[in-house]
Each structure stands twice: as structure tokens, then as C-alpha cells.
GROMACS .gro file of N, CA and C in nm:
model
  435
    1TYR      N    1  -5.158  13.710   7.076
    1TYR     CA    2  -5.072  13.824   7.045
    1TYR      C    3  -4.973  13.848   7.159
    2SER      N    4  -5.020  13.842   7.284
    2SER     CA    5  -4.928  13.867   7.396
    2SER      C    6  -4.821  13.759   7.404
    3ALA      N    7  -4.852  13.638   7.362
    3ALA     CA    8  -4.754  13.529   7.363
    3ALA      C    9  -4.641  13.561   7.266
    4LYS      N   10  -4.676  13.603   7.145
    4LYS     CA   11  -4.573  13.637   7.046
    4LYS      C   12  -4.488  13.755   7.091
    5LYS      N   13  -4.555  13.853   7.149
    5LYS     CA   14  -4.484  13.971   7.197
    5LYS      C   15  -4.384  13.932   7.307
    6SER      N   16  -4.427  13.848   7.398
    6SER     CA   17  -4.337  13.801   7.505
    6SER      C   18  -4.221  13.722   7.447
    7ALA      N   19  -4.248  13.638   7.349
    7ALA     CA   20  -4.142  13.557   7.287
    7ALA      C   21  -4.039  13.646   7.219
    8ARG      N   22  -4.086  13.749   7.150
    8ARG     CA   23  -3.993  13.842   7.084
    8ARG      C   24  -3.903  13.912   7.184
    9LYS      N   25  -3.956  13.935   7.304
    9LYS     CA   26  -3.878  14.000   7.410
    9LYS      C   27  -3.792  13.899   7.487
   10LYS      N   28  -3.795  13.773   7.443
   10LYS     CA   29  -3.721  13.663   7.509
   10LYS      C   30  -3.774  13.634   7.649
   11ASP      N   31  -3.898  13.674   7.676
   11ASP     CA   32  -3.963  13.642   7.804
   11ASP      C   33  -4.039  13.511   7.785
   12LEU      N   34  -3.964  13.400   7.792
   12LEU     CA   35  -4.022  13.269   7.760
   12LEU      C   36  -4.126  13.224   7.861
   13VAL      N   37  -4.111  13.263   7.986
   13VAL     CA   38  -4.209  13.223   8.087
   13VAL      C   39  -4.345  13.285   8.056
   14SER      N   40  -4.347  13.412   8.026
   14SER     CA   41  -4.475  13.478   7.992
   14SER      C   42  -4.533  13.422   7.863
   15ALA      N   43  -4.446  13.399   7.764
   15ALA     CA   44  -4.493  13.342   7.638
   15ALA      C   45  -4.554  13.204   7.664
   16PHE      N   46  -4.483  13.121   7.742
   16PHE     CA   47  -4.534  12.988   7.777
   16PHE      C   48  -4.670  12.998   7.845
   17MET      N   49  -4.682  13.085   7.942
   17MET     CA   50  -4.808  13.098   8.016
   17MET      C   51  -4.922  13.140   7.923
   18SER      N   52  -4.894  13.229   7.831
   18SER     CA   53  -4.998  13.273   7.737
   18SER      C   54  -5.038  13.160   7.643
   19TYR      N   55  -4.940  13.087   7.591
   19TYR     CA   56  -4.972  12.975   7.501
   19TYR      C   57  -5.044  12.863   7.576
   20GLN      N   58  -5.001  12.837   7.700
   20GLN     CA   59  -5.066  12.733   7.781
   20GLN      C   60  -5.211  12.771   7.809
   21SER      N   61  -5.235  12.897   7.838
   21SER     CA   62  -5.370  12.947   7.863
   21SER      C   63  -5.456  12.933   7.738
   22LEU      N   64  -5.398  12.963   7.623
   22LEU     CA   65  -5.470  12.950   7.497
   22LEU      C   66  -5.510  12.804   7.474
   23LEU      N   67  -5.417  12.711   7.498
   23LEU     CA   68  -5.447  12.568   7.479
   23LEU      C   69  -5.558  12.522   7.573
   24THR      N   70  -5.553  12.569   7.696
   24THR     CA   71  -5.651  12.528   7.797
   24THR      C   72  -5.789  12.588   7.772
   25ASN      N   73  -5.792  12.717   7.744
   25ASN     CA   74  -5.919  12.789   7.734
   25ASN      C   75  -5.981  12.790   7.595
   26PHE      N   76  -5.900  12.775   7.492
   26PHE     CA   77  -5.948  12.778   7.354
   26PHE      C   78  -5.886  12.663   7.275
   27PRO      N   79  -5.921  12.538   7.309
   27PRO     CA   80  -5.854  12.422   7.248
   27PRO      C   81  -5.875  12.409   7.097
   28ASP      N   82  -5.976  12.474   7.043
   28ASP     CA   83  -6.003  12.466   6.900
   28ASP      C   84  -5.972  12.596   6.826
   29SER      N   85  -5.887  12.677   6.886
   29SER     CA   86  -5.850  12.805   6.827
   29SER      C   87  -5.769  12.784   6.700
   30LYS      N   88  -5.769  12.886   6.616
   30LYS     CA   89  -5.685  12.879   6.496
   30LYS      C   90  -5.536  12.885   6.533
   31TYR      N   91  -5.506  12.915   6.659
   31TYR     CA   92  -5.368  12.922   6.707
   31TYR      C   93  -5.326  12.796   6.783
   32THR      N   94  -5.409  12.693   6.782
   32THR     CA   95  -5.379  12.571   6.858
   32THR      C   96  -5.247  12.509   6.813
   33GLN      N   97  -5.224  12.500   6.684
   33GLN     CA   98  -5.101  12.440   6.632
   33GLN      C   99  -4.979  12.514   6.687
   34GLU      N  100  -4.981  12.644   6.678
   34GLU     CA  101  -4.871  12.727   6.726
   34GLU      C  102  -4.853  12.711   6.877
   35ALA      N  103  -4.963  12.715   6.951
   35ALA     CA  104  -4.957  12.704   7.097
   35ALA      C  105  -4.907  12.567   7.141
   36LEU      N  106  -4.951  12.464   7.074
   36LEU     CA  107  -4.910  12.328   7.109
   36LEU      C  108  -4.759  12.310   7.091
   37PHE      N  109  -4.707  12.358   6.979
   37PHE     CA  110  -4.562  12.349   6.957
   37PHE      C  111  -4.488  12.432   7.061
   38ALA      N  112  -4.538  12.552   7.089
   38ALA     CA  113  -4.471  12.641   7.185
   38ALA      C  114  -4.463  12.580   7.324
   39VAL      N  115  -4.572  12.522   7.371
   39VAL     CA  116  -4.573  12.465   7.506
   39VAL      C  117  -4.481  12.342   7.511
   40ALA      N  118  -4.485  12.259   7.408
   40ALA     CA  119  -4.396  12.142   7.403
   40ALA      C  120  -4.250  12.188   7.398
   41GLU      N  121  -4.225  12.289   7.316
   41GLU     CA  122  -4.089  12.342   7.302
   41GLU      C  123  -4.039  12.398   7.436
   42TYR      N  124  -4.123  12.468   7.507
   42TYR     CA  125  -4.084  12.524   7.636
   42TYR      C  126  -4.047  12.414   7.734
   43TYR      N  127  -4.132  12.312   7.744
   43TYR     CA  128  -4.101  12.201   7.834
   43TYR      C  129  -3.969  12.135   7.795
   44PHE      N  130  -3.948  12.117   7.665
   44PHE     CA  131  -3.824  12.056   7.617
   44PHE      C  132  -3.704  12.142   7.659
   45LEU      N  133  -3.714  12.272   7.638
   45LEU     CA  134  -3.606  12.363   7.676
   45LEU      C  135  -3.574  12.356   7.826
   46MET      N  136  -3.677  12.336   7.907
   46MET     CA  137  -3.659  12.330   8.051
   46MET      C  138  -3.611  12.193   8.098
   47GLY      N  139  -3.601  12.098   8.003
   47GLY     CA  140  -3.558  11.963   8.039
   47GLY      C  141  -3.670  11.879   8.097
   48ASP      N  142  -3.793  11.927   8.085
   48ASP     CA  143  -3.910  11.854   8.135
   48ASP      C  144  -3.964  11.766   8.022
   49TYR      N  145  -3.893  11.657   7.996
   49TYR     CA  146  -3.926  11.571   7.882
   49TYR      C  147  -4.055  11.494   7.902
   50SER      N  148  -4.091  11.467   8.027
   50SER     CA  149  -4.216  11.392   8.051
   50SER      C  150  -4.339  11.475   8.013
   51ASP      N  151  -4.329  11.606   8.022
   51ASP     CA  152  -4.440  11.691   7.977
   51ASP      C  153  -4.426  11.727   7.829
   52ALA      N  154  -4.303  11.737   7.780
   52ALA     CA  155  -4.282  11.773   7.639
   52ALA      C  156  -4.326  11.661   7.545
   53ARG      N  157  -4.292  11.537   7.580
   53ARG     CA  158  -4.317  11.423   7.491
   53ARG      C  159  -4.463  11.412   7.447
   54PRO      N  160  -4.561  11.406   7.539
   54PRO     CA  161  -4.700  11.389   7.491
   54PRO      C  162  -4.750  11.507   7.407
   55LEU      N  163  -4.697  11.626   7.433
   55LEU     CA  164  -4.738  11.742   7.354
   55LEU      C  165  -4.680  11.737   7.213
   56PHE      N  166  -4.554  11.694   7.201
   56PHE     CA  167  -4.497  11.678   7.067
   56PHE      C  168  -4.568  11.565   6.992
   57VAL      N  169  -4.602  11.457   7.061
   57VAL     CA  170  -4.676  11.347   6.998
   57VAL      C  171  -4.811  11.398   6.949
   58ARG      N  172  -4.880  11.473   7.032
   58ARG     CA  173  -5.009  11.529   6.993
   58ARG      C  174  -4.993  11.623   6.873
   59PHE      N  175  -4.889  11.706   6.876
   59PHE     CA  176  -4.863  11.799   6.767
   59PHE      C  177  -4.848  11.724   6.635
   60VAL      N  178  -4.763  11.622   6.635
   60VAL     CA  179  -4.736  11.546   6.514
   60VAL      C  180  -4.861  11.473   6.464
   61SER      N  181  -4.941  11.421   6.557
   61SER     CA  182  -5.060  11.346   6.514
   61SER      C  183  -5.173  11.439   6.469
   62GLU      N  184  -5.190  11.553   6.535
   62GLU     CA  185  -5.298  11.645   6.498
   62GLU      C  186  -5.264  11.733   6.379
   63PHE      N  187  -5.136  11.757   6.357
   63PHE     CA  188  -5.093  11.846   6.249
   63PHE      C  189  -4.985  11.779   6.164
   64PRO      N  190  -5.021  11.671   6.095
   64PRO     CA  191  -4.921  11.593   6.021
   64PRO      C  192  -4.853  11.668   5.907
   65ASP      N  193  -4.914  11.774   5.859
   65ASP     CA  194  -4.855  11.850   5.749
   65ASP      C  195  -4.789  11.980   5.795
   66ALA      N  196  -4.774  11.996   5.925
   66ALA     CA  197  -4.717  12.120   5.979
   66ALA      C  198  -4.572  12.137   5.936
   67LYS      N  199  -4.536  12.260   5.913
   67LYS     CA  200  -4.399  12.293   5.874
   67LYS      C  201  -4.301  12.253   5.985
   68ALA      N  202  -4.347  12.255   6.109
   68ALA     CA  203  -4.261  12.223   6.223
   68ALA      C  204  -4.252  12.074   6.254
   69LYS      N  205  -4.323  11.990   6.178
   69LYS     CA  206  -4.326  11.847   6.210
   69LYS      C  207  -4.186  11.784   6.222
   70PRO      N  208  -4.093  11.807   6.128
   70PRO     CA  209  -3.962  11.744   6.144
   70PRO      C  210  -3.890  11.787   6.272
   71PHE      N  211  -3.915  11.910   6.316
   71PHE     CA  212  -3.850  11.960   6.437
   71PHE      C  213  -3.912  11.898   6.562
   72ALA      N  214  -4.043  11.871   6.557
   72ALA     CA  215  -4.108  11.799   6.667
   72ALA      C  216  -4.058  11.655   6.671
   73LEU      N  217  -4.043  11.593   6.554
   73LEU     CA  218  -3.994  11.454   6.549
   73LEU      C  219  -3.851  11.444   6.600
   74VAL      N  220  -3.766  11.539   6.565
   74VAL     CA  221  -3.627  11.532   6.612
   74VAL      C  222  -3.621  11.555   6.763
   75ALA      N  223  -3.708  11.639   6.816
   75ALA     CA  224  -3.715  11.657   6.962
   75ALA      C  225  -3.759  11.526   7.028
   76LEU      N  226  -3.858  11.460   6.969
   76LEU     CA  227  -3.902  11.331   7.022
   76LEU      C  228  -3.790  11.227   7.016
   77ALA      N  229  -3.711  11.228   6.910
   77ALA     CA  230  -3.598  11.136   6.900
   77ALA      C  231  -3.495  11.164   7.009
   78LYS      N  232  -3.470  11.292   7.035
   78LYS     CA  233  -3.376  11.330   7.141
   78LYS      C  234  -3.428  11.283   7.278
   79ILE      N  235  -3.558  11.298   7.301
   79ILE     CA  236  -3.618  11.253   7.427
   79ILE      C  237  -3.603  11.102   7.440
   80ALA      N  238  -3.630  11.030   7.331
   80ALA     CA  239  -3.616  10.884   7.333
   80ALA      C  240  -3.471  10.845   7.366
   81GLU      N  241  -3.375  10.914   7.307
   81GLU     CA  242  -3.235  10.886   7.336
   81GLU      C  243  -3.202  10.912   7.482
   82LYS      N  244  -3.255  11.020   7.537
   82LYS     CA  245  -3.228  11.053   7.677
   82LYS      C  246  -3.287  10.948   7.771
   83HIS      N  247  -3.391  10.880   7.727
   83HIS     CA  248  -3.454  10.774   7.807
   83HIS      C  249  -3.404  10.635   7.766
   84SER      N  250  -3.293  10.631   7.692
   84SER     CA  251  -3.231  10.506   7.646
   84SER      C  252  -3.327  10.418   7.565
   85GLN      N  253  -3.414  10.481   7.489
   85GLN     CA  254  -3.507  10.409   7.403
   85GLN      C  255  -3.455  10.417   7.259
   86GLU      N  256  -3.346  10.346   7.235
   86GLU     CA  257  -3.276  10.355   7.107
   86GLU      C  258  -3.362  10.313   6.989
   87SER      N  259  -3.442  10.207   7.004
   87SER     CA  260  -3.523  10.162   6.890
   87SER      C  261  -3.629  10.267   6.855
   88LEU      N  262  -3.686  10.333   6.955
   88LEU     CA  263  -3.783  10.440   6.929
   88LEU      C  264  -3.712  10.558   6.863
   89ALA      N  265  -3.593  10.591   6.911
   89ALA     CA  266  -3.517  10.702   6.851
   89ALA      C  267  -3.488  10.674   6.704
   90GLU      N  268  -3.447  10.550   6.674
   90GLU     CA  269  -3.418  10.512   6.535
   90GLU      C  270  -3.545  10.519   6.448
   91TYR      N  271  -3.655  10.472   6.503
   91TYR     CA  272  -3.784  10.478   6.431
   91TYR      C  273  -3.817  10.623   6.397
   92LEU      N  274  -3.803  10.712   6.495
   92LEU     CA  275  -3.836  10.854   6.473
   92LEU      C  276  -3.743  10.918   6.370
   93LYS      N  277  -3.617  10.880   6.373
   93LYS     CA  278  -3.523  10.933   6.274
   93LYS      C  279  -3.563  10.887   6.133
   94LYS      N  280  -3.603  10.761   6.120
   94LYS     CA  281  -3.648  10.711   5.990
   94LYS      C  282  -3.774  10.784   5.946
   95GLU      N  283  -3.861  10.814   6.041
   95GLU     CA  284  -3.984  10.888   6.012
   95GLU      C  285  -3.951  11.028   5.957
   96ILE      N  286  -3.851  11.091   6.012
   96ILE     CA  287  -3.808  11.224   5.964
   96ILE      C  288  -3.762  11.214   5.820
   97ILE      N  289  -3.680  11.114   5.794
   97ILE     CA  290  -3.625  11.097   5.659
   97ILE      C  291  -3.735  11.068   5.558
   98THR      N  292  -3.824  10.973   5.590
   98THR     CA  293  -3.928  10.936   5.494
   98THR      C  294  -4.035  11.043   5.480
   99SER      N  295  -4.059  11.119   5.586
   99SER     CA  296  -4.165  11.222   5.577
   99SER      C  297  -4.125  11.338   5.488
  100GLN      N  298  -3.997  11.357   5.467
  100GLN     CA  299  -3.953  11.471   5.387
  100GLN      C  300  -3.961  11.445   5.237
  101GLN      N  301  -3.940  11.321   5.195
  101GLN     CA  302  -3.950  11.282   5.055
  101GLN      C  303  -3.896  11.391   4.961
  102LEU      N  304  -3.771  11.417   4.975
  102LEU     CA  305  -3.710  11.525   4.897
  102LEU      C  306  -3.654  11.475   4.765
  103VAL      N  307  -3.658  11.561   4.670
  103VAL     CA  308  -3.589  11.536   4.544
  103VAL      C  309  -3.476  11.637   4.537
  104LEU      N  310  -3.354  11.585   4.537
  104LEU     CA  311  -3.237  11.673   4.537
  104LEU      C  312  -3.175  11.684   4.398
  105LEU      N  313  -3.257  11.669   4.295
  105LEU     CA  314  -3.205  11.680   4.159
  105LEU      C  315  -3.138  11.815   4.138
  106PHE      N  316  -3.018  11.810   4.084
  106PHE     CA  317  -2.942  11.929   4.050
  106PHE      C  318  -2.906  12.016   4.171
  107ARG      N  319  -2.915  11.959   4.291
  107ARG     CA  320  -2.879  12.033   4.411
  107ARG      C  321  -2.795  11.945   4.503
  108ASP      N  322  -2.709  12.008   4.581
  108ASP     CA  323  -2.632  11.934   4.680
  108ASP      C  324  -2.709  11.920   4.811
  109PHE      N  325  -2.799  12.015   4.838
  109PHE     CA  326  -2.876  12.011   4.962
  109PHE      C  327  -3.004  12.092   4.946
  110LYS      N  328  -3.095  12.072   5.041
  110LYS     CA  329  -3.218  12.151   5.046
  110LYS      C  330  -3.238  12.192   5.191
  111GLU      N  331  -3.278  12.316   5.212
  111GLU     CA  332  -3.287  12.372   5.346
  111GLU      C  333  -3.430  12.412   5.378
  112PHE      N  334  -3.472  12.381   5.501
  112PHE     CA  335  -3.603  12.422   5.550
  112PHE      C  336  -3.582  12.503   5.677
  113GLN      N  337  -3.656  12.614   5.688
  113GLN     CA  338  -3.645  12.697   5.808
  113GLN      C  339  -3.782  12.715   5.871
  114TYR      N  340  -3.779  12.734   6.001
  114TYR     CA  341  -3.904  12.753   6.077
  114TYR      C  342  -3.873  12.844   6.196
  115LEU      N  343  -3.949  12.950   6.210
  115LEU     CA  344  -3.939  13.037   6.327
  115LEU      C  345  -4.045  12.992   6.424
  116SER      N  346  -4.002  12.939   6.538
  116SER     CA  347  -4.096  12.882   6.633
  116SER      C  348  -4.177  12.990   6.705
  117PRO      N  349  -4.287  12.949   6.767
  117PRO     CA  350  -4.366  13.045   6.842
  117PRO      C  351  -4.288  13.110   6.957
  118LEU      N  352  -4.184  13.042   7.007
  118LEU     CA  353  -4.099  13.100   7.111
  118LEU      C  354  -3.983  13.179   7.052
  119ASN      N  355  -3.994  13.210   6.922
  119ASN     CA  356  -3.899  13.295   6.851
  119ASN      C  357  -3.759  13.232   6.839
  120ARG      N  358  -3.757  13.100   6.824
  120ARG     CA  359  -3.631  13.030   6.802
  120ARG      C  360  -3.625  12.990   6.655
  121ARG      N  361  -3.507  13.003   6.597
  121ARG     CA  362  -3.490  12.974   6.454
  121ARG      C  363  -3.443  12.830   6.434
  122TYR      N  364  -3.532  12.750   6.374
  122TYR     CA  365  -3.503  12.611   6.344
  122TYR      C  366  -3.462  12.601   6.197
  123LYS      N  367  -3.369  12.512   6.172
  123LYS     CA  368  -3.327  12.489   6.033
  123LYS      C  369  -3.294  12.341   6.017
  124ALA      N  370  -3.341  12.283   5.907
  124ALA     CA  371  -3.304  12.147   5.870
  124ALA      C  372  -3.239  12.156   5.733
  125VAL      N  373  -3.120  12.097   5.721
  125VAL     CA  374  -3.048  12.096   5.595
  125VAL      C  375  -3.038  11.950   5.551
  126HIS      N  376  -3.102  11.919   5.439
  126HIS     CA  377  -3.106  11.783   5.386
  126HIS      C  378  -3.000  11.768   5.278
  127PHE      N  379  -2.910  11.673   5.302
  127PHE     CA  380  -2.809  11.636   5.205
  127PHE      C  381  -2.847  11.500   5.148
  128ILE      N  382  -2.771  11.451   5.054
  128ILE     CA  383  -2.799  11.323   4.991
  128ILE      C  384  -2.792  11.208   5.092
  129ASP      N  385  -2.710  11.223   5.197
  129ASP     CA  386  -2.687  11.112   5.291
  129ASP      C  387  -2.715  11.144   5.438
  130LYS      N  388  -2.765  11.266   5.467
  130LYS     CA  389  -2.791  11.303   5.606
  130LYS      C  390  -2.881  11.426   5.614
  131VAL      N  391  -2.933  11.448   5.735
  131VAL     CA  392  -3.010  11.569   5.766
  131VAL      C  393  -2.944  11.631   5.888
  132GLU      N  394  -2.916  11.760   5.880
  132GLU     CA  395  -2.860  11.832   5.994
  132GLU      C  396  -2.964  11.931   6.046
  133PHE      N  397  -2.980  11.933   6.179
  133PHE     CA  398  -3.076  12.023   6.243
  133PHE      C  399  -3.000  12.127   6.325
  134TYR      N  400  -3.047  12.251   6.317
  134TYR     CA  401  -2.988  12.361   6.392
  134TYR      C  402  -3.099  12.437   6.463
  135ILE      N  403  -3.066  12.489   6.581
  135ILE     CA  404  -3.158  12.579   6.651
  135ILE      C  405  -3.079  12.703   6.685
  136ASP      N  406  -3.128  12.817   6.640
  136ASP     CA  407  -3.059  12.944   6.657
  136ASP      C  408  -2.912  12.936   6.614
  137GLY      N  409  -2.890  12.867   6.502
  137GLY     CA  410  -2.757  12.856   6.444
  137GLY      C  411  -2.667  12.752   6.508
  138GLU      N  412  -2.709  12.693   6.619
  138GLU     CA  413  -2.629  12.593   6.687
  138GLU      C  414  -2.669  12.452   6.641
  139PRO      N  415  -2.572  12.364   6.618
  139PRO     CA  416  -2.606  12.226   6.581
  139PRO      C  417  -2.691  12.160   6.689
  140PHE      N  418  -2.796  12.091   6.649
  140PHE     CA  419  -2.887  12.025   6.743
  140PHE      C  420  -2.884  11.874   6.725
  141ALA      N  421  -2.890  11.830   6.599
  141ALA     CA  422  -2.891  11.685   6.573
  141ALA      C  423  -2.847  11.662   6.429
  142GLN      N  424  -2.799  11.540   6.405
  142GLN     CA  425  -2.765  11.498   6.269
  142GLN      C  426  -2.813  11.354   6.254
  143ILE      N  427  -2.879  11.329   6.143
  143ILE     CA  428  -2.929  11.196   6.113
  143ILE      C  429  -2.869  11.153   5.981
  144ALA      N  430  -2.789  11.047   5.986
  144ALA     CA  431  -2.729  10.994   5.865
  144ALA      C  432  -2.815  10.879   5.812
  145TYR      N  433  -2.818  10.864   5.679
  145TYR     CA  434  -2.892  10.752   5.620
  145TYR      C  435  -2.823  10.702   5.496
   0.00000   0.00000   0.00000
């Protein structure tokens, strides 16, 4: 509860510390999924990709059906790009596309939204030929296929 409250107040350090404590002290909590994404997201925001990467990998593997999975995958793709791992980045982008398995019958696009534990608004907009990702309304990534 204190983590969410801190996140709503935009106190990311306190929110991070609360989520990190939850992960450490209560690894099997019903809030593990939320805490894992939050801690990975915080490290990513701080540019600490070496700590963010294994947490996003763990998130995706432990919670394969999570609503936030595409956002964790796109963060992993961004990390791979920053480390000049183009083949890994391409693999992750393909994983995003295939994991969504959307049917766009009678629609031009389909939109998914996710409010992160750190109170950031994620959005993925799937078109017939691309996926666009936004965080707090700002463009984050685009994957064409």
C-alpha cells in the first residue's frame, strides 16, 4: 500500500524501496508480479539496464500472461538495442508481435493500456502493420512488421 501511495505522489524512490522490500521479504506475495515490474521499471528509468534486464526477464518468464508483458518485452528490446545486440532486439520485437495474436477484423487498430505500479501510463496501439508504444503519452517505441 505504501508503495502505491508513494507512486501516486511521484515519489519514485520511496515507491521503489517499498517494492524492493516486498520482493526481498515476501517473494511469494500476491503482489510479487506488481513489485517485480515496478523494480525493473525503476531501474530502467534510472538507466541501470544491467539491473533492469534480469528483472524484466524474470517478470516475463514468471508471469507470461501478465497484462504488462508486452511493455516488459519492449523494454528488454530497448536494452538490447542500447547494448548493440540487434539480433536479440529483433527476436524480442517478433516475440511482442506473435504474443499479441490480435484479430483486427473490422477495426483499423486495437489499443491496450496498462497503469504501472510506478503510476506510469503505458499504451500499445496495434495496427495492421506495426505496434506503437507510448509511456505517459510520449512515443517510446515502434515495431513495424
